[in-house]
Amino acid sequence: MNRALPVVRLRVPTDEDAVAWHRIFDDRDVMEFHGGRSAELYVYEELTARQRRHDAERGFCLWTMVDENGQVIGFAGAQPWPQDWGPKGEIEIGWRLGRAHWGKGYATAAAQMTLERLRAAGVSHVVALVRPGNERSVAVTRRLGMELAETFPHPRLPEDALCFRLDL
């Protein structure tokens, strides 16, 4: 049974969004596959500033995800793969959502919007790197039509990162 996806809006992150991201990601469950704990506020301040630059230069970024009530609930979007390992030079799609909003379709809806924006920006394909065990994110990649294409050894963890791909 397919259910309707929720209303979600994506916008370029503001300075205030750094505080919101810091607050909603300060949750062990949310950060389970992202280092286990929330980063310091300055990390989110730098991240939102970098995303504003990405949007201005490329037409896409990790946008702030806002629900139907105007509440910041996370981020979704794409950016060039930022690490010196993995799919270097490729565009990675990603999402992170506050715990209270899991299981409602927000990540899928936002990721679908991201794909539409990336197509409009002329991006030919995307990757999504997911840690093994992150079944919620794997499910989103599957809903987007992505397929597991390869794995990359993780430089700091005793596991390979799963790399899903999708031609746009």
mmCIF file of C-alpha atoms in Angstrom:
data_model
loop_
_atom_site.group_PDB
_atom_site.id
_atom_site.type_symbol
_atom_site.label_atom_id
_atom_site.label_comp_id
_atom_site.label_asym_id
_atom_site.label_seq_id
_atom_site.Cartn_x
_atom_site.Cartn_y
_atom_site.Cartn_z
ATOM 1 C CA MET A 1 0.000 0.000 0.000
ATOM 2 C CA ASN A 2 1.431 3.370 -1.024
ATOM 3 C CA ARG A 3 0.612 6.336 1.143
ATOM 4 C CA ALA A 4 0.719 9.954 0.150
ATOM 5 C CA LEU A 5 3.951 11.696 1.016
ATOM 6 C CA PRO A 6 3.782 14.639 3.404
ATOM 7 C CA VAL A 7 4.140 18.250 2.384
ATOM 8 C CA VAL A 8 7.740 19.347 2.776
ATOM 9 C CA ARG A 9 9.590 22.443 1.644
ATOM 10 C CA LEU A 10 13.310 22.816 0.949
ATOM 11 C CA ARG A 11 15.050 26.169 1.324
ATOM 12 C CA VAL A 12 18.596 27.456 1.407
ATOM 13 C CA PRO A 13 19.873 27.234 5.011
ATOM 14 C CA THR A 14 20.005 30.411 7.083
ATOM 15 C CA ASP A 15 22.279 31.300 9.990
ATOM 16 C CA GLU A 16 19.384 30.428 12.320
ATOM 17 C CA ASP A 17 19.138 26.970 10.772
ATOM 18 C CA ALA A 18 22.532 26.092 12.234
ATOM 19 C CA VAL A 19 20.979 26.418 15.700
ATOM 20 C CA ALA A 20 17.911 24.394 14.647
ATOM 21 C CA TRP A 21 20.053 21.625 13.107
ATOM 22 C CA HIS A 22 22.224 21.515 16.220
ATOM 23 C CA ARG A 23 19.138 21.182 18.425
ATOM 24 C CA ILE A 24 17.267 18.532 16.433
ATOM 25 C CA PHE A 25 20.372 16.448 15.685
ATOM 26 C CA ASP A 26 21.396 16.399 19.367
ATOM 27 C CA ASP A 27 19.959 12.906 19.667
ATOM 28 C CA ARG A 28 21.909 9.660 19.919
ATOM 29 C CA ASP A 29 19.421 7.858 17.636
ATOM 30 C CA VAL A 30 19.623 10.528 14.930
ATOM 31 C CA MET A 31 23.417 10.493 15.043
ATOM 32 C CA GLU A 32 23.824 6.699 15.272
ATOM 33 C CA PHE A 33 25.280 6.505 11.752
ATOM 34 C CA HIS A 34 26.920 9.965 11.827
ATOM 35 C CA GLY A 35 29.503 9.670 14.565
ATOM 36 C CA GLY A 36 27.169 8.877 17.462
ATOM 37 C CA ARG A 37 26.728 12.400 18.794
ATOM 38 C CA SER A 38 25.833 15.852 17.603
ATOM 39 C CA ALA A 39 28.592 18.135 16.451
ATOM 40 C CA GLU A 40 29.324 21.419 18.173
ATOM 41 C CA LEU A 41 27.269 24.414 17.077
ATOM 42 C CA TYR A 42 30.176 25.961 15.134
ATOM 43 C CA VAL A 43 30.242 22.866 12.876
ATOM 44 C CA TYR A 44 26.618 23.507 11.879
ATOM 45 C CA GLU A 45 27.379 27.204 11.436
ATOM 46 C CA GLU A 46 30.176 26.317 9.014
ATOM 47 C CA LEU A 47 28.002 23.706 7.302
ATOM 48 C CA THR A 48 25.091 26.095 6.682
ATOM 49 C CA ALA A 49 27.493 28.764 5.354
ATOM 50 C CA ARG A 50 29.100 26.209 3.005
ATOM 51 C CA GLN A 51 25.656 25.119 1.798
ATOM 52 C CA ARG A 52 24.706 28.711 0.968
ATOM 53 C CA ARG A 53 27.866 28.913 -1.163
ATOM 54 C CA HIS A 54 27.072 25.581 -2.860
ATOM 55 C CA ASP A 55 23.574 26.783 -3.727
ATOM 56 C CA ALA A 56 24.852 30.089 -5.120
ATOM 57 C CA GLU A 57 27.614 28.404 -7.155
ATOM 58 C CA ARG A 58 25.949 25.155 -8.241
ATOM 59 C CA GLY A 59 22.200 25.618 -7.802
ATOM 60 C CA PHE A 60 21.969 22.871 -5.185
ATOM 61 C CA CYS A 61 23.067 22.177 -1.631
ATOM 62 C CA LEU A 62 21.910 20.499 1.548
ATOM 63 C CA TRP A 63 18.692 22.484 1.964
ATOM 64 C CA THR A 64 16.839 22.999 5.198
ATOM 65 C CA MET A 65 13.791 20.740 5.328
ATOM 66 C CA VAL A 66 10.641 22.442 6.650
ATOM 67 C CA ASP A 67 7.358 20.659 7.396
ATOM 68 C CA GLU A 68 3.822 21.807 6.583
ATOM 69 C CA ASN A 69 3.758 23.872 9.800
ATOM 70 C CA GLY A 70 6.942 25.754 8.946
ATOM 71 C CA GLN A 71 9.039 23.823 11.486
ATOM 72 C CA VAL A 72 12.655 22.947 10.634
ATOM 73 C CA ILE A 73 12.838 19.155 10.750
ATOM 74 C CA GLY A 74 16.223 18.426 9.159
ATOM 75 C CA PHE A 75 18.041 18.776 5.880
ATOM 76 C CA ALA A 76 18.031 17.108 2.475
ATOM 77 C CA GLY A 77 19.839 17.835 -0.727
ATOM 78 C CA ALA A 78 23.090 17.175 -2.482
ATOM 79 C CA GLN A 79 26.669 18.319 -2.518
ATOM 80 C CA PRO A 80 29.960 17.194 -4.002
ATOM 81 C CA TRP A 81 31.322 14.224 -2.055
ATOM 82 C CA PRO A 82 33.436 16.005 0.582
ATOM 83 C CA GLN A 83 35.871 13.254 1.600
ATOM 84 C CA ASP A 84 39.225 12.183 0.194
ATOM 85 C CA TRP A 85 37.971 8.568 -0.004
ATOM 86 C CA GLY A 86 34.876 7.068 -1.626
ATOM 87 C CA PRO A 87 33.207 8.435 -4.770
ATOM 88 C CA LYS A 88 35.528 11.412 -5.241
ATOM 89 C CA GLY A 89 34.244 14.036 -7.650
ATOM 90 C CA GLU A 90 30.653 12.778 -7.582
ATOM 91 C CA ILE A 91 27.471 14.409 -6.319
ATOM 92 C CA GLU A 92 26.073 12.806 -3.178
ATOM 93 C CA ILE A 93 22.421 13.041 -2.239
ATOM 94 C CA GLY A 94 21.657 12.910 1.466
ATOM 95 C CA TRP A 95 19.201 13.651 4.235
ATOM 96 C CA ARG A 96 19.048 13.848 8.013
ATOM 97 C CA LEU A 97 15.831 14.140 9.932
ATOM 98 C CA GLY A 98 14.922 14.855 13.545
ATOM 99 C CA ARG A 99 13.734 11.721 15.386
ATOM 100 C CA ALA A 100 10.167 12.994 15.882
ATOM 101 C CA HIS A 101 9.694 13.027 12.103
ATOM 102 C CA TRP A 102 10.924 9.534 11.229
ATOM 103 C CA GLY A 103 8.624 7.086 9.492
ATOM 104 C CA LYS A 104 6.327 9.705 7.971
ATOM 105 C CA GLY A 105 7.789 9.972 4.474
ATOM 106 C CA TYR A 106 9.576 13.314 4.895
ATOM 107 C CA ALA A 107 13.003 12.018 3.841
ATOM 108 C CA THR A 108 11.569 10.356 0.732
ATOM 109 C CA ALA A 109 9.552 13.432 -0.236
ATOM 110 C CA ALA A 110 12.550 15.725 0.253
ATOM 111 C CA ALA A 111 14.878 13.364 -1.620
ATOM 112 C CA GLN A 112 12.459 13.225 -4.567
ATOM 113 C CA MET A 113 12.368 17.031 -4.637
ATOM 114 C CA THR A 114 16.172 17.035 -4.527
ATOM 115 C CA LEU A 115 16.338 14.742 -7.568
ATOM 116 C CA GLU A 116 14.023 17.074 -9.502
ATOM 117 C CA ARG A 117 16.225 20.063 -8.649
ATOM 118 C CA LEU A 118 19.390 18.180 -9.587
ATOM 119 C CA ARG A 119 17.961 17.212 -12.965
ATOM 120 C CA ALA A 120 17.087 20.875 -13.548
ATOM 121 C CA ALA A 121 20.672 21.832 -12.611
ATOM 122 C CA GLY A 122 22.039 19.411 -15.211
ATOM 123 C CA VAL A 123 23.422 16.773 -12.831
ATOM 124 C CA SER A 124 23.650 13.454 -14.703
ATOM 125 C CA HIS A 125 23.819 11.016 -11.776
ATOM 126 C CA VAL A 126 24.021 10.870 -7.997
ATOM 127 C CA VAL A 127 25.408 8.614 -5.331
ATOM 128 C CA ALA A 128 24.291 7.985 -1.777
ATOM 129 C CA LEU A 129 26.733 6.530 0.735
ATOM 130 C CA VAL A 130 25.035 4.641 3.534
ATOM 131 C CA ARG A 131 26.526 2.806 6.467
ATOM 132 C CA PRO A 132 25.605 -0.864 6.805
ATOM 133 C CA GLY A 133 22.738 -1.265 9.235
ATOM 134 C CA ASN A 134 21.131 2.080 8.396
ATOM 135 C CA GLU A 135 18.016 0.391 7.056
ATOM 136 C CA ARG A 136 15.936 3.599 7.080
ATOM 137 C CA SER A 137 18.323 5.297 4.654
ATOM 138 C CA VAL A 138 18.668 2.164 2.540
ATOM 139 C CA ALA A 139 14.856 2.135 2.248
ATOM 140 C CA VAL A 140 14.872 5.752 1.019
ATOM 141 C CA THR A 141 17.484 4.937 -1.629
ATOM 142 C CA ARG A 142 15.318 2.036 -2.812
ATOM 143 C CA ARG A 143 12.208 4.266 -2.999
ATOM 144 C CA LEU A 144 14.224 6.659 -5.182
ATOM 145 C CA GLY A 145 15.134 3.834 -7.548
ATOM 146 C CA MET A 146 18.795 3.771 -6.535
ATOM 147 C CA GLU A 147 20.754 0.549 -6.718
ATOM 148 C CA LEU A 148 23.705 -0.679 -4.701
ATOM 149 C CA ALA A 149 26.621 -0.274 -7.092
ATOM 150 C CA GLU A 150 29.753 -0.744 -4.986
ATOM 151 C CA THR A 151 31.286 -0.460 -1.560
ATOM 152 C CA PHE A 152 34.136 1.666 -0.280
ATOM 153 C CA PRO A 153 36.388 0.811 2.666
ATOM 154 C CA HIS A 154 35.670 3.295 5.439
ATOM 155 C CA PRO A 155 38.911 4.885 6.664
ATOM 156 C CA ARG A 156 37.869 5.087 10.327
ATOM 157 C CA LEU A 157 35.380 2.249 10.780
ATOM 158 C CA PRO A 158 35.711 -1.530 10.444
ATOM 159 C CA GLU A 159 33.051 -1.641 7.716
ATOM 160 C CA ASP A 160 32.559 -0.753 4.088
ATOM 161 C CA ALA A 161 30.284 2.131 3.108
ATOM 162 C CA LEU A 162 27.490 1.117 0.741
ATOM 163 C CA CYS A 163 27.388 3.236 -2.416
ATOM 164 C CA PHE A 164 24.028 3.497 -4.160
ATOM 165 C CA ARG A 165 23.793 5.115 -7.624
ATOM 166 C CA LEU A 166 21.103 6.608 -9.801
ATOM 167 C CA ASP A 167 21.294 8.004 -13.322
ATOM 168 C CA LEU A 168 19.198 11.118 -13.694
#
